[in-house]
mmCIF file of C-alpha atoms and ligand atoms in Angstrom:
data_model
loop_
_atom_site.group_PDB
_atom_site.id
_atom_site.type_symbol
_atom_site.label_atom_id
_atom_site.label_comp_id
_atom_site.label_asym_id
_atom_site.label_seq_id
_atom_site.Cartn_x
_atom_site.Cartn_y
_atom_site.Cartn_z
ATOM 1 C CA MET A 288 -48.649 -291.367 -60.527
ATOM 2 C CA SER A 289 -46.566 -293.092 -63.177
ATOM 3 C CA GLN A 290 -48.119 -296.550 -62.973
ATOM 4 C CA ALA A 291 -50.867 -297.306 -65.491
ATOM 5 C CA VAL A 292 -54.149 -298.446 -63.968
ATOM 6 C CA THR A 293 -56.760 -300.764 -65.503
ATOM 7 C CA VAL A 294 -60.448 -300.865 -64.607
ATOM 8 C CA VAL A 295 -63.273 -303.073 -65.817
ATOM 9 C CA SER A 296 -66.819 -301.685 -65.757
ATOM 10 C CA ALA A 297 -70.027 -303.209 -67.130
ATOM 11 C CA ALA A 298 -72.997 -301.787 -69.029
ATOM 12 C CA ASN A 299 -76.384 -301.596 -67.333
ATOM 13 C CA ILE A 300 -79.969 -302.167 -68.389
ATOM 14 C CA ALA A 301 -82.594 -299.688 -67.184
ATOM 15 C CA PHE A 302 -85.833 -301.052 -65.723
ATOM 16 C CA ILE A 303 -87.218 -297.503 -65.375
ATOM 17 C CA LYS A 304 -85.733 -295.436 -68.202
ATOM 18 C CA TYR A 305 -83.972 -292.109 -68.326
ATOM 19 C CA TRP A 306 -85.718 -290.428 -71.266
ATOM 20 C CA GLY A 307 -85.713 -286.650 -71.506
ATOM 21 C CA ALA A 308 -83.355 -284.264 -69.764
ATOM 22 C CA VAL A 309 -83.689 -281.057 -67.776
ATOM 23 C CA ASP A 310 -80.103 -280.296 -68.803
ATOM 24 C CA LEU A 311 -78.888 -282.510 -71.640
ATOM 25 C CA ASP A 312 -75.229 -281.463 -71.614
ATOM 26 C CA ALA A 313 -74.933 -282.170 -67.890
ATOM 27 C CA ALA A 314 -77.176 -285.261 -68.168
ATOM 28 C CA VAL A 315 -79.667 -284.095 -65.558
ATOM 29 C CA PRO A 316 -82.736 -286.297 -66.102
ATOM 30 C CA CYS A 317 -86.429 -285.319 -66.091
ATOM 31 C CA ASN A 318 -87.242 -288.458 -64.090
ATOM 32 C CA PRO A 319 -85.570 -290.925 -61.712
ATOM 33 C CA SER A 320 -84.499 -294.256 -63.217
ATOM 34 C CA ILE A 321 -83.697 -297.746 -61.899
ATOM 35 C CA SER A 322 -81.210 -300.147 -63.469
ATOM 36 C CA MET A 323 -79.390 -303.426 -63.108
ATOM 37 C CA THR A 324 -75.631 -303.402 -63.627
ATOM 38 C CA LEU A 325 -74.552 -306.216 -65.930
ATOM 39 C CA ASP A 326 -71.540 -308.490 -65.751
ATOM 40 C CA ALA A 327 -70.395 -309.871 -69.138
ATOM 41 C CA CYS A 328 -70.950 -306.783 -71.341
ATOM 42 C CA ARG A 329 -68.075 -304.671 -70.124
ATOM 43 C CA THR A 330 -65.375 -302.169 -71.004
ATOM 44 C CA ARG A 331 -61.754 -302.588 -69.923
ATOM 45 C CA CYS A 332 -59.881 -299.301 -69.763
ATOM 46 C CA THR A 333 -56.180 -298.715 -69.117
ATOM 47 C CA LEU A 334 -55.045 -295.206 -68.261
ATOM 48 C CA GLY A 335 -51.391 -294.352 -67.977
ATOM 49 C CA PRO A 336 -48.654 -291.845 -68.715
ATOM 50 C CA HIS A 337 -48.612 -290.258 -72.160
ATOM 51 C CA PRO A 338 -45.668 -291.645 -74.225
ATOM 52 C CA ASP A 339 -44.677 -288.041 -75.113
ATOM 53 C CA GLY A 340 -44.469 -287.079 -71.439
ATOM 54 C CA SER A 341 -44.782 -283.369 -70.723
ATOM 55 C CA ALA A 342 -44.424 -282.562 -74.456
ATOM 56 C CA ALA A 343 -47.866 -284.106 -75.117
ATOM 57 C CA THR A 344 -50.444 -281.685 -76.452
ATOM 58 C CA GLU A 345 -53.559 -283.854 -76.103
ATOM 59 C CA ASP A 346 -54.657 -287.175 -74.636
ATOM 60 C CA LEU A 347 -53.767 -290.228 -76.716
ATOM 61 C CA VAL A 348 -56.848 -292.435 -77.184
ATOM 62 C CA LEU A 349 -56.408 -296.002 -78.413
ATOM 63 C CA TYR A 350 -59.034 -298.638 -79.056
ATOM 64 C CA ARG A 351 -58.990 -302.381 -79.569
ATOM 65 C CA GLU A 352 -61.915 -304.075 -81.330
ATOM 66 C CA GLY A 353 -62.137 -307.797 -80.570
ATOM 67 C CA GLU A 354 -58.876 -309.573 -81.344
ATOM 68 C CA THR A 355 -57.435 -306.769 -83.491
ATOM 69 C CA ASP A 356 -54.387 -304.696 -82.541
ATOM 70 C CA LEU A 357 -54.657 -301.615 -80.407
ATOM 71 C CA ALA A 358 -55.110 -298.675 -82.808
ATOM 72 C CA PRO A 359 -55.884 -294.946 -82.610
ATOM 73 C CA ALA A 360 -59.596 -294.446 -81.909
ATOM 74 C CA THR A 361 -61.801 -292.688 -84.459
ATOM 75 C CA GLU A 362 -61.946 -288.890 -84.141
ATOM 76 C CA ALA A 363 -65.549 -289.015 -82.903
ATOM 77 C CA PHE A 364 -64.725 -291.578 -80.197
ATOM 78 C CA ALA A 365 -61.450 -289.883 -79.189
ATOM 79 C CA GLY A 366 -63.246 -286.533 -79.050
ATOM 80 C CA ARG A 367 -65.805 -287.794 -76.520
ATOM 81 C CA VAL A 368 -63.067 -289.397 -74.404
ATOM 82 C CA ARG A 369 -60.999 -286.183 -74.448
ATOM 83 C CA GLN A 370 -64.049 -284.134 -73.522
ATOM 84 C CA HIS A 371 -64.790 -286.410 -70.583
ATOM 85 C CA LEU A 372 -61.147 -286.300 -69.466
ATOM 86 C CA GLY A 373 -61.238 -282.494 -69.722
ATOM 87 C CA ARG A 374 -64.261 -282.383 -67.413
ATOM 88 C CA LEU A 375 -62.662 -284.867 -65.009
ATOM 89 C CA ARG A 376 -59.546 -282.656 -64.902
ATOM 90 C CA ALA A 377 -61.627 -279.569 -64.236
ATOM 91 C CA ARG A 378 -63.242 -281.353 -61.297
ATOM 92 C CA CYS A 379 -60.180 -283.140 -59.927
ATOM 93 C CA GLY A 380 -57.468 -280.578 -60.665
ATOM 94 C CA GLU A 381 -54.832 -282.675 -62.461
ATOM 95 C CA ARG A 382 -53.533 -281.308 -65.800
ATOM 96 C CA ASP A 383 -51.145 -283.817 -67.448
ATOM 97 C CA PHE A 384 -52.238 -285.483 -70.684
ATOM 98 C CA VAL A 385 -52.592 -289.256 -70.551
ATOM 99 C CA ARG A 386 -52.769 -292.366 -72.717
ATOM 100 C CA VAL A 387 -56.090 -294.190 -72.667
ATOM 101 C CA ALA A 388 -56.515 -297.673 -74.137
ATOM 102 C CA THR A 389 -59.957 -299.205 -74.138
ATOM 103 C CA THR A 390 -61.729 -302.330 -75.353
ATOM 104 C CA ASN A 391 -65.170 -303.898 -75.004
ATOM 105 C CA SER A 392 -66.074 -307.520 -74.318
ATOM 106 C CA PHE A 393 -68.868 -307.138 -76.902
ATOM 107 C CA PRO A 394 -68.569 -305.823 -80.474
ATOM 108 C CA ALA A 395 -69.018 -302.043 -80.646
ATOM 109 C CA ALA A 396 -71.472 -302.505 -83.496
ATOM 110 C CA ALA A 397 -73.576 -304.980 -81.526
ATOM 111 C CA GLY A 398 -76.132 -302.339 -80.700
ATOM 112 C CA ILE A 399 -75.531 -302.537 -76.953
ATOM 113 C CA ALA A 400 -74.806 -299.090 -75.557
ATOM 114 C CA SER A 401 -71.132 -299.049 -74.711
ATOM 115 C CA SER A 402 -71.128 -295.482 -73.431
ATOM 116 C CA ALA A 403 -72.340 -296.445 -69.940
ATOM 117 C CA SER A 404 -69.606 -299.036 -69.422
ATOM 118 C CA GLY A 405 -67.007 -296.937 -71.278
ATOM 119 C CA PHE A 406 -67.481 -293.663 -69.433
ATOM 120 C CA SER A 407 -67.906 -295.394 -66.092
ATOM 121 C CA ALA A 408 -64.630 -297.262 -66.695
ATOM 122 C CA LEU A 409 -62.897 -294.019 -67.689
ATOM 123 C CA ALA A 410 -64.115 -292.141 -64.600
ATOM 124 C CA CYS A 411 -63.052 -294.993 -62.298
ATOM 125 C CA ALA A 412 -59.659 -295.371 -64.027
ATOM 126 C CA TYR A 413 -58.985 -291.629 -63.825
ATOM 127 C CA ASP A 414 -59.797 -291.655 -60.118
ATOM 128 C CA ALA A 415 -57.405 -294.580 -59.569
ATOM 129 C CA TRP A 416 -54.740 -292.890 -61.739
ATOM 130 C CA LEU A 417 -54.865 -289.843 -59.467
ATOM 131 C CA GLY A 418 -54.386 -292.152 -56.491
ATOM 132 C CA ARG A 419 -57.769 -291.186 -55.121
ATOM 133 C CA ASP A 420 -60.113 -293.746 -53.683
ATOM 134 C CA SER A 421 -63.365 -291.911 -54.174
ATOM 135 C CA GLY A 422 -66.547 -293.624 -53.119
ATOM 136 C CA ALA A 423 -69.334 -294.603 -55.485
ATOM 137 C CA THR A 424 -71.198 -291.305 -55.063
ATOM 138 C CA GLU A 425 -68.289 -289.190 -56.316
ATOM 139 C CA LEU A 426 -67.501 -291.708 -59.069
ATOM 140 C CA SER A 427 -71.117 -291.566 -60.211
ATOM 141 C CA ILE A 428 -70.966 -287.776 -60.500
ATOM 142 C CA CYS A 429 -67.663 -288.089 -62.384
ATOM 143 C CA ALA A 430 -69.142 -290.652 -64.807
ATOM 144 C CA ARG A 431 -72.149 -288.382 -65.452
ATOM 145 C CA LEU A 432 -69.809 -285.560 -66.496
ATOM 146 C CA SER A 433 -69.394 -287.529 -69.746
ATOM 147 C CA GLY A 434 -72.921 -286.504 -70.737
ATOM 148 C CA SER A 435 -74.012 -290.165 -70.678
ATOM 149 C CA GLY A 436 -76.520 -290.297 -67.840
ATOM 150 C CA SER A 437 -76.619 -294.070 -67.806
ATOM 151 C CA ALA A 438 -72.850 -294.103 -67.099
ATOM 152 C CA SER A 439 -73.594 -292.634 -63.666
ATOM 153 C CA ARG A 440 -75.383 -295.898 -62.778
ATOM 154 C CA SER A 441 -72.634 -298.260 -64.005
ATOM 155 C CA VAL A 442 -70.164 -297.270 -61.250
ATOM 156 C CA MET A 443 -72.186 -299.415 -58.817
ATOM 157 C CA GLY A 444 -72.982 -303.117 -58.929
ATOM 158 C CA GLY A 445 -76.345 -304.755 -58.411
ATOM 159 C CA TYR A 446 -79.524 -302.678 -58.580
ATOM 160 C CA VAL A 447 -79.133 -298.938 -58.795
ATOM 161 C CA GLY A 448 -81.303 -295.821 -58.588
ATOM 162 C CA TRP A 449 -80.498 -292.470 -60.166
ATOM 163 C CA PRO A 450 -80.476 -289.699 -59.103
ATOM 164 C CA ALA A 451 -80.503 -289.953 -55.329
ATOM 165 C CA PRO A 452 -83.373 -287.837 -53.958
ATOM 166 C CA ASP A 453 -82.247 -284.488 -52.485
ATOM 167 C CA ALA A 454 -78.539 -285.223 -53.049
ATOM 168 C CA PRO A 455 -76.514 -282.428 -54.643
ATOM 169 C CA GLU A 456 -74.999 -283.110 -58.079
ATOM 170 C CA HIS A 457 -77.364 -285.941 -59.022
ATOM 171 C CA PRO A 458 -75.397 -289.095 -58.114
ATOM 172 C CA ALA A 459 -76.756 -292.628 -58.491
ATOM 173 C CA TYR A 460 -77.251 -294.684 -55.333
ATOM 174 C CA PRO A 461 -77.306 -298.405 -54.538
ATOM 175 C CA LEU A 462 -80.704 -300.059 -54.100
ATOM 176 C CA HIS A 463 -79.652 -303.697 -53.614
ATOM 177 C CA ASP A 464 -76.449 -305.601 -54.183
ATOM 178 C CA ALA A 465 -76.173 -308.275 -56.867
ATOM 179 C CA ALA A 466 -76.871 -311.105 -54.408
ATOM 180 C CA HIS A 467 -80.313 -309.662 -53.637
ATOM 181 C CA TRP A 468 -81.904 -311.237 -56.737
ATOM 182 C CA ASP A 469 -80.109 -313.374 -59.319
ATOM 183 C CA LEU A 470 -81.684 -311.985 -62.476
ATOM 184 C CA ALA A 471 -80.367 -312.697 -65.971
ATOM 185 C CA ASP A 472 -80.482 -310.436 -69.016
ATOM 186 C CA VAL A 473 -80.679 -312.434 -72.244
ATOM 187 C CA VAL A 474 -80.139 -309.966 -75.082
ATOM 188 C CA ALA A 475 -81.615 -310.731 -78.513
ATOM 189 C CA LEU A 476 -79.624 -308.805 -81.110
ATOM 190 C CA VAL A 477 -81.819 -308.073 -84.105
ATOM 191 C CA GLN A 478 -79.815 -305.062 -85.201
ATOM 192 C CA THR A 479 -76.038 -305.090 -85.210
ATOM 193 C CA GLU A 480 -75.354 -301.760 -86.884
ATOM 194 C CA PRO A 481 -75.404 -298.528 -84.830
ATOM 195 C CA LYS A 482 -78.857 -297.017 -84.421
ATOM 196 C CA ARG A 483 -79.755 -294.044 -86.639
ATOM 197 C CA VAL A 484 -81.006 -291.738 -83.881
ATOM 198 C CA SER A 485 -78.754 -291.395 -80.835
ATOM 199 C CA SER A 486 -80.080 -291.416 -77.270
ATOM 200 C CA LEU A 487 -78.965 -287.799 -77.118
ATOM 201 C CA ASP A 488 -81.354 -286.845 -79.920
ATOM 202 C CA GLY A 489 -84.064 -289.017 -78.394
ATOM 203 C CA HIS A 490 -83.752 -287.128 -75.071
ATOM 204 C CA ARG A 491 -83.874 -283.837 -76.958
ATOM 205 C CA LEU A 492 -87.072 -284.797 -78.797
ATOM 206 C CA ALA A 493 -88.896 -286.438 -75.859
ATOM 207 C CA ALA A 494 -90.669 -283.274 -74.710
ATOM 208 C CA THR A 495 -92.186 -282.803 -78.196
ATOM 209 C CA SER A 496 -94.362 -285.881 -77.632
ATOM 210 C CA PRO A 497 -97.908 -284.955 -76.555
ATOM 211 C CA TYR A 498 -97.672 -287.879 -74.125
ATOM 212 C CA PHE A 499 -94.451 -286.849 -72.402
ATOM 213 C CA GLU A 500 -96.152 -284.931 -69.558
ATOM 214 C CA LYS A 501 -98.533 -287.873 -69.034
ATOM 215 C CA ARG A 502 -95.513 -290.179 -68.787
ATOM 216 C CA LEU A 503 -93.860 -287.939 -66.195
ATOM 217 C CA ALA A 504 -97.110 -287.852 -64.202
ATOM 218 C CA GLU A 505 -97.409 -291.660 -64.283
ATOM 219 C CA LEU A 506 -93.770 -292.437 -63.523
ATOM 220 C CA PRO A 507 -93.746 -291.903 -59.724
ATOM 221 C CA ARG A 508 -96.406 -294.630 -59.358
ATOM 222 C CA ARG A 509 -94.630 -297.004 -61.727
ATOM 223 C CA THR A 510 -91.241 -296.354 -60.172
ATOM 224 C CA GLU A 511 -92.605 -297.028 -56.701
ATOM 225 C CA GLN A 512 -94.317 -300.225 -57.866
ATOM 226 C CA LEU A 513 -91.219 -301.510 -59.615
ATOM 227 C CA ALA A 514 -88.892 -300.552 -56.756
ATOM 228 C CA GLY A 515 -91.243 -302.314 -54.317
ATOM 229 C CA ALA A 516 -91.403 -305.435 -56.516
ATOM 230 C CA LEU A 517 -87.609 -305.437 -56.760
ATOM 231 C CA ALA A 518 -87.275 -305.155 -52.990
ATOM 232 C CA GLU A 519 -89.783 -307.993 -52.449
ATOM 233 C CA ARG A 520 -88.529 -310.088 -55.405
ATOM 234 C CA ASP A 521 -92.142 -310.054 -56.577
ATOM 235 C CA TRP A 522 -91.683 -311.356 -60.123
ATOM 236 C CA THR A 523 -95.258 -310.812 -61.377
ATOM 237 C CA THR A 524 -95.470 -307.122 -60.481
ATOM 238 C CA PHE A 525 -91.877 -306.534 -61.570
ATOM 239 C CA ALA A 526 -92.420 -308.097 -65.006
ATOM 240 C CA GLU A 527 -95.646 -306.178 -65.608
ATOM 241 C CA GLU A 528 -94.156 -302.777 -64.784
ATOM 242 C CA LEU A 529 -90.921 -303.546 -66.647
ATOM 243 C CA GLU A 530 -92.733 -304.262 -69.916
ATOM 244 C CA ARG A 531 -95.089 -301.274 -69.568
ATOM 245 C CA GLU A 532 -92.145 -298.963 -69.007
ATOM 246 C CA ALA A 533 -90.257 -300.053 -72.116
ATOM 247 C CA ILE A 534 -93.361 -299.695 -74.292
ATOM 248 C CA ASP A 535 -93.890 -296.243 -72.787
ATOM 249 C CA LEU A 536 -90.379 -295.102 -73.764
ATOM 250 C CA HIS A 537 -90.965 -296.203 -77.350
ATOM 251 C CA LEU A 538 -94.423 -294.613 -77.355
ATOM 252 C CA ILE A 539 -92.748 -291.297 -76.509
ATOM 253 C CA ALA A 540 -90.118 -291.837 -79.208
ATOM 254 C CA ILE A 541 -92.698 -292.734 -81.880
ATOM 255 C CA SER A 542 -94.904 -289.760 -80.994
ATOM 256 C CA SER A 543 -92.044 -287.225 -80.898
ATOM 257 C CA THR A 544 -91.644 -284.623 -83.661
ATOM 258 C CA PRO A 545 -90.024 -285.876 -85.827
ATOM 259 C CA PRO A 546 -90.958 -289.427 -84.843
ATOM 260 C CA VAL A 547 -88.225 -291.861 -83.866
ATOM 261 C CA PHE A 548 -88.835 -295.532 -84.718
ATOM 262 C CA TYR A 549 -86.267 -297.742 -83.002
ATOM 263 C CA TRP A 550 -88.145 -301.035 -83.413
ATOM 264 C CA LYS A 551 -87.738 -303.365 -86.349
ATOM 265 C CA PRO A 552 -90.164 -306.157 -87.364
ATOM 266 C CA GLU A 553 -87.803 -308.604 -85.635
ATOM 267 C CA THR A 554 -88.198 -306.632 -82.391
ATOM 268 C CA LEU A 555 -91.929 -307.389 -82.441
ATOM 269 C CA ALA A 556 -91.226 -311.059 -83.197
ATOM 270 C CA VAL A 557 -89.038 -311.266 -80.071
ATOM 271 C CA LEU A 558 -91.668 -309.502 -77.937
ATOM 272 C CA GLU A 559 -94.279 -311.969 -79.196
ATOM 273 C CA ARG A 560 -91.992 -314.931 -78.429
ATOM 274 C CA VAL A 561 -91.453 -313.663 -74.894
ATOM 275 C CA ARG A 562 -95.225 -313.503 -74.366
ATOM 276 C CA ARG A 563 -95.527 -317.087 -75.615
ATOM 277 C CA LEU A 564 -92.672 -318.173 -73.338
ATOM 278 C CA ARG A 565 -94.732 -316.897 -70.422
ATOM 279 C CA ASP A 566 -97.717 -318.962 -71.620
ATOM 280 C CA GLU A 567 -95.363 -321.960 -71.633
ATOM 281 C CA GLY A 568 -94.527 -321.288 -67.973
ATOM 282 C CA VAL A 569 -91.165 -319.562 -68.381
ATOM 283 C CA ALA A 570 -90.680 -316.424 -66.286
ATOM 284 C CA ALA A 571 -89.482 -313.826 -68.798
ATOM 285 C CA ALA A 572 -90.161 -310.138 -69.406
ATOM 286 C CA SER A 573 -88.820 -307.853 -72.080
ATOM 287 C CA THR A 574 -87.373 -304.373 -72.076
ATOM 288 C CA MET A 575 -85.724 -302.251 -74.776
ATOM 289 C CA ASP A 576 -83.461 -299.263 -74.643
ATOM 290 C CA ALA A 577 -83.218 -296.752 -77.475
ATOM 291 C CA GLY A 578 -82.695 -299.394 -80.123
ATOM 292 C CA ALA A 579 -84.223 -302.434 -81.785
ATOM 293 C CA ASN A 580 -82.609 -305.079 -79.578
ATOM 294 C CA VAL A 581 -84.586 -306.755 -76.834
ATOM 295 C CA HIS A 582 -83.296 -307.424 -73.321
ATOM 296 C CA VAL A 583 -85.192 -310.346 -71.833
ATOM 297 C CA ILE A 584 -85.005 -310.272 -68.057
ATOM 298 C CA CYS A 585 -85.645 -313.506 -66.185
ATOM 299 C CA PRO A 586 -84.630 -315.383 -63.050
ATOM 300 C CA ARG A 587 -81.245 -317.046 -63.736
ATOM 301 C CA ALA A 588 -82.869 -320.500 -63.667
ATOM 302 C CA ASP A 589 -84.926 -319.584 -66.760
ATOM 303 C CA ALA A 590 -82.062 -318.035 -68.751
ATOM 304 C CA GLU A 591 -81.170 -321.167 -70.730
ATOM 305 C CA ALA A 592 -84.744 -321.753 -71.877
ATOM 306 C CA VAL A 593 -85.058 -318.090 -72.868
ATOM 307 C CA ALA A 594 -81.745 -318.082 -74.752
ATOM 308 C CA ALA A 595 -82.661 -321.275 -76.666
ATOM 309 C CA ALA A 596 -86.043 -319.857 -77.678
ATOM 310 C CA LEU A 597 -84.524 -316.579 -78.865
ATOM 311 C CA ARG A 598 -81.722 -318.291 -80.799
ATOM 312 C CA ALA A 599 -84.363 -320.241 -82.726
ATOM 313 C CA LEU A 600 -85.971 -317.039 -84.068
ATOM 314 C CA PRO A 601 -84.935 -316.306 -87.673
ATOM 315 C CA GLY A 602 -84.457 -312.547 -87.190
ATOM 316 C CA VAL A 603 -82.156 -312.857 -84.179
ATOM 317 C CA ALA A 604 -78.521 -312.416 -85.262
ATOM 318 C CA ARG A 605 -77.002 -313.256 -81.906
ATOM 319 C CA VAL A 606 -77.950 -313.888 -78.291
ATOM 320 C CA ILE A 607 -75.850 -312.591 -75.401
ATOM 321 C CA GLU A 608 -76.401 -314.129 -71.992
ATOM 322 C CA ASP A 609 -75.662 -311.708 -69.217
ATOM 323 C CA GLY A 610 -76.956 -311.017 -65.738
ATOM 324 C CA VAL A 611 -76.608 -308.904 -62.654
ATOM 325 C CA GLY A 612 -72.986 -308.033 -61.847
ATOM 326 C CA GLY A 613 -70.939 -306.661 -59.012
ATOM 327 C CA GLY A 614 -69.748 -303.304 -60.377
ATOM 328 C CA PRO A 615 -66.375 -301.890 -61.509
ATOM 329 C CA ARG A 616 -63.075 -303.302 -60.278
ATOM 330 C CA ARG A 617 -59.341 -302.780 -60.748
ATOM 331 C CA VAL A 618 -57.589 -305.565 -62.670
ATOM 332 C CA ASP A 619 -53.957 -306.296 -63.479
ATOM 333 C CA GLU A 620 -54.070 -307.045 -67.227
ATOM 334 C CA PRO A 621 -53.704 -303.813 -69.206
ATOM 335 C CA VAL A 622 -55.442 -303.335 -72.562
ATOM 336 C CA GLY A 623 -52.702 -304.108 -75.053
HETATM 337 C C1 DP6 B 980 -82.918 -295.499 -73.328
HETATM 338 O O1 DP6 B 980 -77.869 -290.556 -72.532
HETATM 339 O O2 DP6 B 980 -77.302 -292.428 -70.920
HETATM 340 O O3 DP6 B 980 -80.851 -296.295 -72.459
HETATM 341 O O4 DP6 B 980 -75.077 -292.204 -73.486
HETATM 342 O O5 DP6 B 980 -76.207 -293.393 -75.371
HETATM 343 O O6 DP6 B 980 -75.778 -294.584 -73.216
HETATM 344 P P1 DP6 B 980 -76.021 -293.279 -73.896
HETATM 345 O O7 DP6 B 980 -77.451 -292.865 -73.402
HETATM 346 P P2 DP6 B 980 -77.928 -292.012 -72.174
HETATM 347 O O8 DP6 B 980 -79.478 -292.427 -72.198
HETATM 348 C C2 DP6 B 980 -79.891 -293.703 -71.896
HETATM 349 C C3 DP6 B 980 -81.231 -293.929 -72.480
HETATM 350 C C4 DP6 B 980 -81.820 -295.301 -72.278
HETATM 351 C C5 DP6 B 980 -82.497 -295.445 -70.938
HETATM 352 C C6 DP6 B 980 -81.594 -295.611 -69.747
HETATM 353 O O9 DP6 B 980 -80.528 -296.246 -69.841
HETATM 354 O O10 DP6 B 980 -82.001 -295.152 -68.667
#
């Protein structure tokens, strides 16, 4: 186990959202979710021997932002990585401290959640480091140990459900591979600084919304509709349920105590533009995670038209064109 291993894993965008937890620390969700694993927005993570060998007293966590040099990660970031590694050790039995070097293909401050790709990459790299070849189910459980529920979905490519019904330990499960439907995710960045209220706090507050129980009661129908539309590649039904679901998440956030407002005026301008794009005959539907940025989902053939329209909006700082991807993989180039 002396050879460093490098894994690339992408973020994912939820079509049906995880919002509210039965057990927040263990990331056990109140409701099932459905997501699409992305391709271009990814984390690359190299895990190898600690330079201090057996004298090491904690894991060394390094981070590279864009083209800068590899440098020690911030305490907050290193702390979450060490906690995840501690939980992976407890599950997998290996004790030695390691060196972790990680980098994202997108700026950390871009407002795209990097925890899903980051913790998925770490779980997969740790598994490879131990010389195990665990399947996606075990890797999903390992990624969830980070406390980032969405990370449990990023260990699989294509379209993913989470958690699998009746499976112990709440793993994600594959719904369809990436080839099933070539959907793009065109992300309009209207906020590039980190959001003020974390997803963790949003989950914690969700149950204080007077509409949370109503949401939970409605979700089985919506989830079934969306899953059916995904299976049939029925764009109209899919787009309708996708947009309703995102608005519902933000309705819960806004009506929580205290209220959480993730949207900015520019968010509404993007949502309005997407509606107009549809009037112009472009297939496009919007969704938002816990933040102000808008993910516009569309068939790949419409992605260019969507990206051009979003770039032309004054409040949009940057547009990232992504789409469905194939899931984590080992690569040769270490993070250096
Ligand atoms: C709104 O607890 O997985 O994105 O760890 O910050 O990525 P992070 O969040 P997590 O909650 C995700 C909340 C969501 C919806 C979703 O991805 O299902």
